[in-house]
C-alpha cells in the first residue's frame, strides 16, 4: 500500500518514522510520503488560504494548490481513495480501518482553517474514490493528527505488519464488539495489590469465563452504546 498526505505541516508525519509503522516502511510493506501544500503555490508568501464567498468567519483553503498537489501525486492513478479529514465526515472506526486496509493507494488531504473549497472535493471525485472522515466528535485545529491516527489503525491491519496476528483478534473493537478485559503480569502482589486469583489458578475454562464477564461488565459500564443500550 502507498499512502500520501498533503498538509501545510508535513513535519507532523515524522511520527510515522517511529515504532511499528517505521518498521513496516523499512520492510517495504507500506510506502508513505508527506507533501507540503505550499510547494504548490507560486506567490512570495506561499498563500494557501482566502476569505469565503458569501462571508462568514475565518479563512478557507483555496483550490489551486490542492489541484496541483492531487495532479502530481495521483498522475495516471485512477484507483486511489482520497480521504478529506473533516469533523463533518463519517466517523472512523475499526470496520472502516479494515475496509481501508484493502486499498492500494490512499491520499489524505489534511484541511486547516475553516476547511477547503468544496470544488477540491468535487475535483478529487473525478480522480478517485472520495471520502470525508472524522475521528470523533470533537474539533482539532487540522487534519494531520487525524490522518496519523487513521494511518496507524489501517497499517497495523496489513498482513505482516503486526508480528502476532492473534493479538489483532482479541483486542477491543474487533470480533465480538466488546472491550478488552483487564490484564496483569508479574509480580503477583505489587504495592499490596493482588492479581485476581483466578488468573493464577491454571483453570483455563474459569479464566476464559472470568475474562468474558469482565469484558461484558466493562462494556456495559463505559460503552453501553456498543451493546445497543
Ligand atoms: Cl478529521 N479534522 C479536524 N479538524 N477535526 C476533527 C477531525 C478531523 N476529526 C475529529 N475532529
mmCIF file of C-alpha atoms and ligand atoms in Angstrom:
data_model
loop_
_atom_site.group_PDB
_atom_site.id
_atom_site.type_symbol
_atom_site.label_atom_id
_atom_site.label_comp_id
_atom_site.label_asym_id
_atom_site.label_seq_id
_atom_site.Cartn_x
_atom_site.Cartn_y
_atom_site.Cartn_z
ATOM 1 C CA UNK A 1 0.000 0.000 0.000
ATOM 2 C CA UNK A 2 1.109 3.522 -0.760
ATOM 3 C CA UNK A 3 -0.124 6.383 1.438
ATOM 4 C CA UNK A 4 0.387 10.091 0.699
ATOM 5 C CA UNK A 5 -0.605 13.010 2.899
ATOM 6 C CA UNK A 6 -0.948 16.639 1.812
ATOM 7 C CA UNK A 7 -0.669 19.253 4.533
ATOM 8 C CA UNK A 8 0.787 22.661 5.366
ATOM 9 C CA UNK A 9 2.561 20.933 8.308
ATOM 10 C CA UNK A 10 4.207 17.876 6.735
ATOM 11 C CA UNK A 11 6.546 17.616 9.742
ATOM 12 C CA UNK A 12 3.674 16.141 11.760
ATOM 13 C CA UNK A 13 4.120 12.951 9.773
ATOM 14 C CA UNK A 14 7.632 12.355 11.116
ATOM 15 C CA UNK A 15 5.754 10.463 13.836
ATOM 16 C CA UNK A 16 5.257 7.715 11.247
ATOM 17 C CA UNK A 17 9.026 7.024 11.182
ATOM 18 C CA UNK A 18 8.706 5.536 14.665
ATOM 19 C CA UNK A 19 7.835 2.139 16.053
ATOM 20 C CA UNK A 20 5.839 -0.413 14.117
ATOM 21 C CA UNK A 21 4.924 1.935 11.306
ATOM 22 C CA UNK A 22 8.565 2.804 10.723
ATOM 23 C CA UNK A 23 9.417 -0.899 10.613
ATOM 24 C CA UNK A 24 6.605 -1.572 8.146
ATOM 25 C CA UNK A 25 8.055 1.116 5.899
ATOM 26 C CA UNK A 26 11.594 -0.239 6.191
ATOM 27 C CA UNK A 27 10.295 -3.727 5.391
ATOM 28 C CA UNK A 28 8.621 -2.332 2.258
ATOM 29 C CA UNK A 29 5.136 -3.310 3.448
ATOM 30 C CA UNK A 30 3.973 0.281 3.020
ATOM 31 C CA UNK A 31 5.244 3.431 1.330
ATOM 32 C CA UNK A 32 4.442 6.750 2.922
ATOM 33 C CA UNK A 33 5.094 10.258 1.617
ATOM 34 C CA UNK A 34 4.088 13.592 3.144
ATOM 35 C CA UNK A 35 3.745 16.616 0.838
ATOM 36 C CA UNK A 36 3.840 20.318 1.694
ATOM 37 C CA UNK A 37 0.818 22.050 0.165
ATOM 38 C CA UNK A 38 2.832 25.284 -0.002
ATOM 39 C CA UNK A 39 5.150 23.659 -2.560
ATOM 40 C CA UNK A 40 2.223 24.011 -4.981
ATOM 41 C CA UNK A 41 1.965 27.820 -4.652
ATOM 42 C CA UNK A 42 3.807 30.448 -6.695
ATOM 43 C CA UNK A 43 3.455 33.730 -4.766
ATOM 44 C CA UNK A 44 6.077 35.123 -2.407
ATOM 45 C CA UNK A 45 4.018 34.300 0.703
ATOM 46 C CA UNK A 46 3.113 30.794 -0.495
ATOM 47 C CA UNK A 47 -0.551 31.568 0.180
ATOM 48 C CA UNK A 48 -2.939 28.646 0.689
ATOM 49 C CA UNK A 49 -5.995 30.416 2.155
ATOM 50 C CA UNK A 50 -8.503 33.134 1.282
ATOM 51 C CA UNK A 51 -11.783 34.621 2.557
ATOM 52 C CA UNK A 52 -15.020 32.684 1.923
ATOM 53 C CA UNK A 53 -17.519 33.819 -0.739
ATOM 54 C CA UNK A 54 -20.776 34.800 0.947
ATOM 55 C CA UNK A 55 -18.969 35.925 4.073
ATOM 56 C CA UNK A 56 -18.561 34.161 7.395
ATOM 57 C CA UNK A 57 -15.857 33.653 9.968
ATOM 58 C CA UNK A 58 -12.344 32.515 9.227
ATOM 59 C CA UNK A 59 -10.365 31.586 6.140
ATOM 60 C CA UNK A 60 -10.815 28.799 3.648
ATOM 61 C CA UNK A 61 -8.154 26.832 1.780
ATOM 62 C CA UNK A 62 -8.042 27.947 -1.848
ATOM 63 C CA UNK A 63 -8.394 25.347 -4.596
ATOM 64 C CA UNK A 64 -5.397 25.917 -6.902
ATOM 65 C CA UNK A 65 -2.587 24.422 -4.729
ATOM 66 C CA UNK A 66 -4.791 21.408 -3.909
ATOM 67 C CA UNK A 67 -5.475 20.775 -7.596
ATOM 68 C CA UNK A 68 -1.785 20.793 -8.453
ATOM 69 C CA UNK A 69 -0.883 18.606 -5.472
ATOM 70 C CA UNK A 70 -3.513 15.992 -6.343
ATOM 71 C CA UNK A 71 -2.465 16.023 -10.026
ATOM 72 C CA UNK A 72 1.175 15.461 -9.134
ATOM 73 C CA UNK A 73 0.561 12.779 -6.513
ATOM 74 C CA UNK A 74 -2.006 10.800 -8.485
ATOM 75 C CA UNK A 75 -0.652 11.244 -12.041
ATOM 76 C CA UNK A 76 -2.347 8.465 -14.045
ATOM 77 C CA UNK A 77 -3.617 6.648 -10.926
ATOM 78 C CA UNK A 78 -7.387 6.093 -11.148
ATOM 79 C CA UNK A 79 -7.928 3.698 -8.261
ATOM 80 C CA UNK A 80 -6.885 5.817 -5.262
ATOM 81 C CA UNK A 81 -9.038 6.597 -2.231
ATOM 82 C CA UNK A 82 -8.801 10.291 -1.361
ATOM 83 C CA UNK A 83 -9.666 10.997 2.258
ATOM 84 C CA UNK A 84 -10.526 14.540 3.284
ATOM 85 C CA UNK A 85 -10.105 14.828 7.031
ATOM 86 C CA UNK A 86 -13.130 16.696 8.342
ATOM 87 C CA UNK A 87 -15.093 16.964 11.584
ATOM 88 C CA UNK A 88 -18.115 16.947 9.232
ATOM 89 C CA UNK A 89 -17.263 13.496 7.835
ATOM 90 C CA UNK A 90 -18.374 9.946 8.606
ATOM 91 C CA UNK A 91 -16.839 8.739 11.877
ATOM 92 C CA UNK A 92 -13.770 6.498 11.609
ATOM 93 C CA UNK A 93 -13.973 3.129 13.353
ATOM 94 C CA UNK A 94 -12.416 -0.332 13.267
ATOM 95 C CA UNK A 95 -14.592 -1.629 10.441
ATOM 96 C CA UNK A 96 -13.625 1.389 8.312
ATOM 97 C CA UNK A 97 -9.969 0.671 9.176
ATOM 98 C CA UNK A 98 -10.399 -2.918 7.888
ATOM 99 C CA UNK A 99 -12.072 -1.617 4.732
ATOM 100 C CA UNK A 100 -9.291 0.904 4.039
ATOM 101 C CA UNK A 101 -6.574 -1.690 4.779
ATOM 102 C CA UNK A 102 -7.660 -3.378 1.496
ATOM 103 C CA UNK A 103 -6.755 -0.311 -0.616
ATOM 104 C CA UNK A 104 -3.664 0.076 -2.813
ATOM 105 C CA UNK A 105 -3.439 3.860 -2.653
ATOM 106 C CA UNK A 106 -4.711 6.323 -0.052
ATOM 107 C CA UNK A 107 -4.215 10.087 -0.162
ATOM 108 C CA UNK A 108 -5.008 12.089 2.965
ATOM 109 C CA UNK A 109 -5.957 15.701 2.232
ATOM 110 C CA UNK A 110 -5.493 17.451 5.566
ATOM 111 C CA UNK A 111 -7.522 20.643 5.829
ATOM 112 C CA UNK A 112 -6.783 23.540 8.189
ATOM 113 C CA UNK A 113 -8.630 26.804 8.856
ATOM 114 C CA UNK A 114 -12.379 26.533 8.230
ATOM 115 C CA UNK A 115 -11.900 23.838 5.579
ATOM 116 C CA UNK A 116 -11.204 23.527 1.856
ATOM 117 C CA UNK A 117 -13.066 24.990 -1.142
ATOM 118 C CA UNK A 118 -15.752 22.398 -1.990
ATOM 119 C CA UNK A 119 -14.594 22.240 -5.619
ATOM 120 C CA UNK A 120 -11.414 20.461 -4.489
ATOM 121 C CA UNK A 121 -13.580 17.640 -3.137
ATOM 122 C CA UNK A 122 -15.637 17.583 -6.346
ATOM 123 C CA UNK A 123 -12.474 17.581 -8.483
ATOM 124 C CA UNK A 124 -10.914 14.788 -6.387
ATOM 125 C CA UNK A 125 -14.036 12.700 -7.063
ATOM 126 C CA UNK A 126 -13.108 12.745 -10.769
ATOM 127 C CA UNK A 127 -9.660 11.336 -9.901
ATOM 128 C CA UNK A 128 -10.607 8.588 -7.404
ATOM 129 C CA UNK A 129 -12.918 7.484 -4.600
ATOM 130 C CA UNK A 130 -13.511 10.369 -2.174
ATOM 131 C CA UNK A 131 -14.421 10.054 1.500
ATOM 132 C CA UNK A 132 -14.827 12.706 4.212
ATOM 133 C CA UNK A 133 -13.765 11.181 7.506
ATOM 134 C CA UNK A 134 -13.763 12.437 11.109
ATOM 135 C CA UNK A 135 -12.031 10.682 14.003
ATOM 136 C CA UNK A 136 -14.656 11.652 16.583
ATOM 137 C CA UNK A 137 -16.998 14.282 17.918
ATOM 138 C CA UNK A 138 -14.517 16.977 18.914
ATOM 139 C CA UNK A 139 -12.664 19.654 16.953
ATOM 140 C CA UNK A 140 -8.955 19.597 16.071
ATOM 141 C CA UNK A 141 -7.111 22.529 14.506
ATOM 142 C CA UNK A 142 -6.328 20.480 11.428
ATOM 143 C CA UNK A 143 -6.477 17.010 9.974
ATOM 144 C CA UNK A 144 -2.852 15.968 10.463
ATOM 145 C CA UNK A 145 -3.283 14.220 13.804
ATOM 146 C CA UNK A 146 -6.453 12.577 12.472
ATOM 147 C CA UNK A 147 -4.585 11.303 9.382
ATOM 148 C CA UNK A 148 -1.798 9.897 11.583
ATOM 149 C CA UNK A 149 -4.330 8.126 13.809
ATOM 150 C CA UNK A 150 -6.124 6.628 10.810
ATOM 151 C CA UNK A 151 -2.825 5.609 9.170
ATOM 152 C CA UNK A 152 -1.765 3.752 12.310
ATOM 153 C CA UNK A 153 -5.130 1.988 12.622
ATOM 154 C CA UNK A 154 -5.091 0.988 8.926
ATOM 155 C CA UNK A 155 -1.444 -0.030 8.517
ATOM 156 C CA UNK A 156 -1.348 -2.336 11.540
ATOM 157 C CA UNK A 157 -4.058 -4.438 9.820
ATOM 158 C CA UNK A 158 -1.902 -5.082 6.737
ATOM 159 C CA UNK A 159 -0.634 -8.680 6.828
ATOM 160 C CA UNK A 160 2.961 -8.838 8.109
ATOM 161 C CA UNK A 161 2.924 -5.509 9.952
ATOM 162 C CA UNK A 162 1.980 -6.993 13.325
ATOM 163 C CA UNK A 163 4.141 -9.987 14.228
ATOM 164 C CA UNK A 164 1.488 -11.691 16.334
ATOM 165 C CA UNK A 165 -1.699 -11.735 14.214
ATOM 166 C CA UNK A 166 -3.582 -13.269 17.184
ATOM 167 C CA UNK A 167 -3.290 -10.006 19.079
ATOM 168 C CA UNK A 168 -5.489 -8.441 16.381
ATOM 169 C CA UNK A 169 -8.285 -10.895 17.092
ATOM 170 C CA UNK A 170 -8.695 -10.413 20.837
ATOM 171 C CA UNK A 171 -8.427 -6.634 21.007
ATOM 172 C CA UNK A 172 -11.193 -4.123 21.691
ATOM 173 C CA UNK A 173 -13.425 -3.173 18.748
ATOM 174 C CA UNK A 174 -12.735 -6.333 16.766
ATOM 175 C CA UNK A 175 -14.639 -9.578 16.675
ATOM 176 C CA UNK A 176 -17.267 -9.739 19.398
ATOM 177 C CA UNK A 177 -17.716 -5.972 19.794
ATOM 178 C CA UNK A 178 -16.735 -5.983 23.482
ATOM 179 C CA UNK A 179 -13.961 -4.005 25.143
ATOM 180 C CA UNK A 180 -10.842 -5.880 26.243
ATOM 181 C CA UNK A 181 -10.638 -7.498 29.688
ATOM 182 C CA UNK A 182 -8.087 -6.150 32.239
ATOM 183 C CA UNK A 183 -4.639 -7.821 32.089
ATOM 184 C CA UNK A 184 -1.917 -8.473 34.677
ATOM 185 C CA UNK A 185 1.721 -9.565 34.638
ATOM 186 C CA UNK A 186 4.279 -10.378 37.365
ATOM 187 C CA UNK A 187 4.696 -9.786 40.285
ATOM 188 C CA UNK A 188 1.570 -11.477 41.733
ATOM 189 C CA UNK A 189 1.464 -8.843 44.512
ATOM 190 C CA UNK A 190 2.593 -5.283 43.795
ATOM 191 C CA UNK A 191 2.381 -2.498 46.408
ATOM 192 C CA UNK A 192 -0.172 -4.619 48.243
ATOM 193 C CA UNK A 193 -2.339 -5.009 45.135
ATOM 194 C CA UNK A 194 -3.081 -8.605 44.117
ATOM 195 C CA UNK A 195 -3.655 -10.192 40.738
ATOM 196 C CA UNK A 196 -7.179 -11.750 40.635
ATOM 197 C CA UNK A 197 -6.643 -15.303 41.976
ATOM 198 C CA UNK A 198 -8.490 -16.978 39.087
ATOM 199 C CA UNK A 199 -5.654 -15.933 36.743
ATOM 200 C CA UNK A 200 -3.179 -17.899 38.903
ATOM 201 C CA UNK A 201 -5.451 -20.971 39.121
ATOM 202 C CA UNK A 202 -4.358 -22.702 35.911
ATOM 203 C CA UNK A 203 -8.058 -23.390 35.214
ATOM 204 C CA UNK A 204 -8.390 -22.293 31.586
ATOM 205 C CA UNK A 205 -12.185 -22.554 31.439
ATOM 206 C CA UNK A 206 -12.532 -20.456 34.599
ATOM 207 C CA UNK A 207 -10.090 -17.885 33.235
ATOM 208 C CA UNK A 208 -11.981 -17.617 29.916
ATOM 209 C CA UNK A 209 -15.274 -17.225 31.821
ATOM 210 C CA UNK A 210 -13.835 -14.522 34.125
ATOM 211 C CA UNK A 211 -12.354 -12.596 31.202
ATOM 212 C CA UNK A 212 -15.639 -12.658 29.293
ATOM 213 C CA UNK A 213 -17.532 -11.433 32.388
ATOM 214 C CA UNK A 214 -15.019 -8.618 32.766
ATOM 215 C CA UNK A 215 -15.492 -7.655 29.117
ATOM 216 C CA UNK A 216 -19.270 -7.527 29.456
ATOM 217 C CA UNK A 217 -19.125 -5.604 32.748
ATOM 218 C CA UNK A 218 -16.641 -3.042 31.392
ATOM 219 C CA UNK A 219 -18.533 -2.579 28.134
ATOM 220 C CA UNK A 220 -21.871 -2.095 29.979
ATOM 221 C CA UNK A 221 -20.271 0.435 32.299
ATOM 222 C CA UNK A 222 -18.260 2.629 29.913
ATOM 223 C CA UNK A 223 -19.660 1.894 26.424
ATOM 224 C CA UNK A 224 -23.301 0.783 26.674
ATOM 225 C CA UNK A 225 -23.720 2.060 23.081
ATOM 226 C CA UNK A 226 -21.626 -0.919 21.861
ATOM 227 C CA UNK A 227 -24.264 -3.246 23.338
ATOM 228 C CA UNK A 228 -27.079 -1.310 21.657
ATOM 229 C CA UNK A 229 -28.205 0.095 25.024
HETATM 230 CL CL1 LIG B 1 -10.597 14.578 10.641
HETATM 231 N N1 LIG B 1 -10.333 17.085 11.439
HETATM 232 C C1 LIG B 1 -10.495 18.083 12.317
HETATM 233 N N2 LIG B 1 -10.038 19.284 12.017
HETATM 234 N N3 LIG B 1 -11.095 17.925 13.491
HETATM 235 C C2 LIG B 1 -11.533 16.697 13.769
HETATM 236 C C3 LIG B 1 -11.394 15.619 12.899
HETATM 237 C C4 LIG B 1 -10.773 15.855 11.719
HETATM 238 N N4 LIG B 1 -11.954 14.545 13.462
HETATM 239 C C5 LIG B 1 -12.400 14.946 14.655
HETATM 240 N N5 LIG B 1 -12.166 16.245 14.848
#
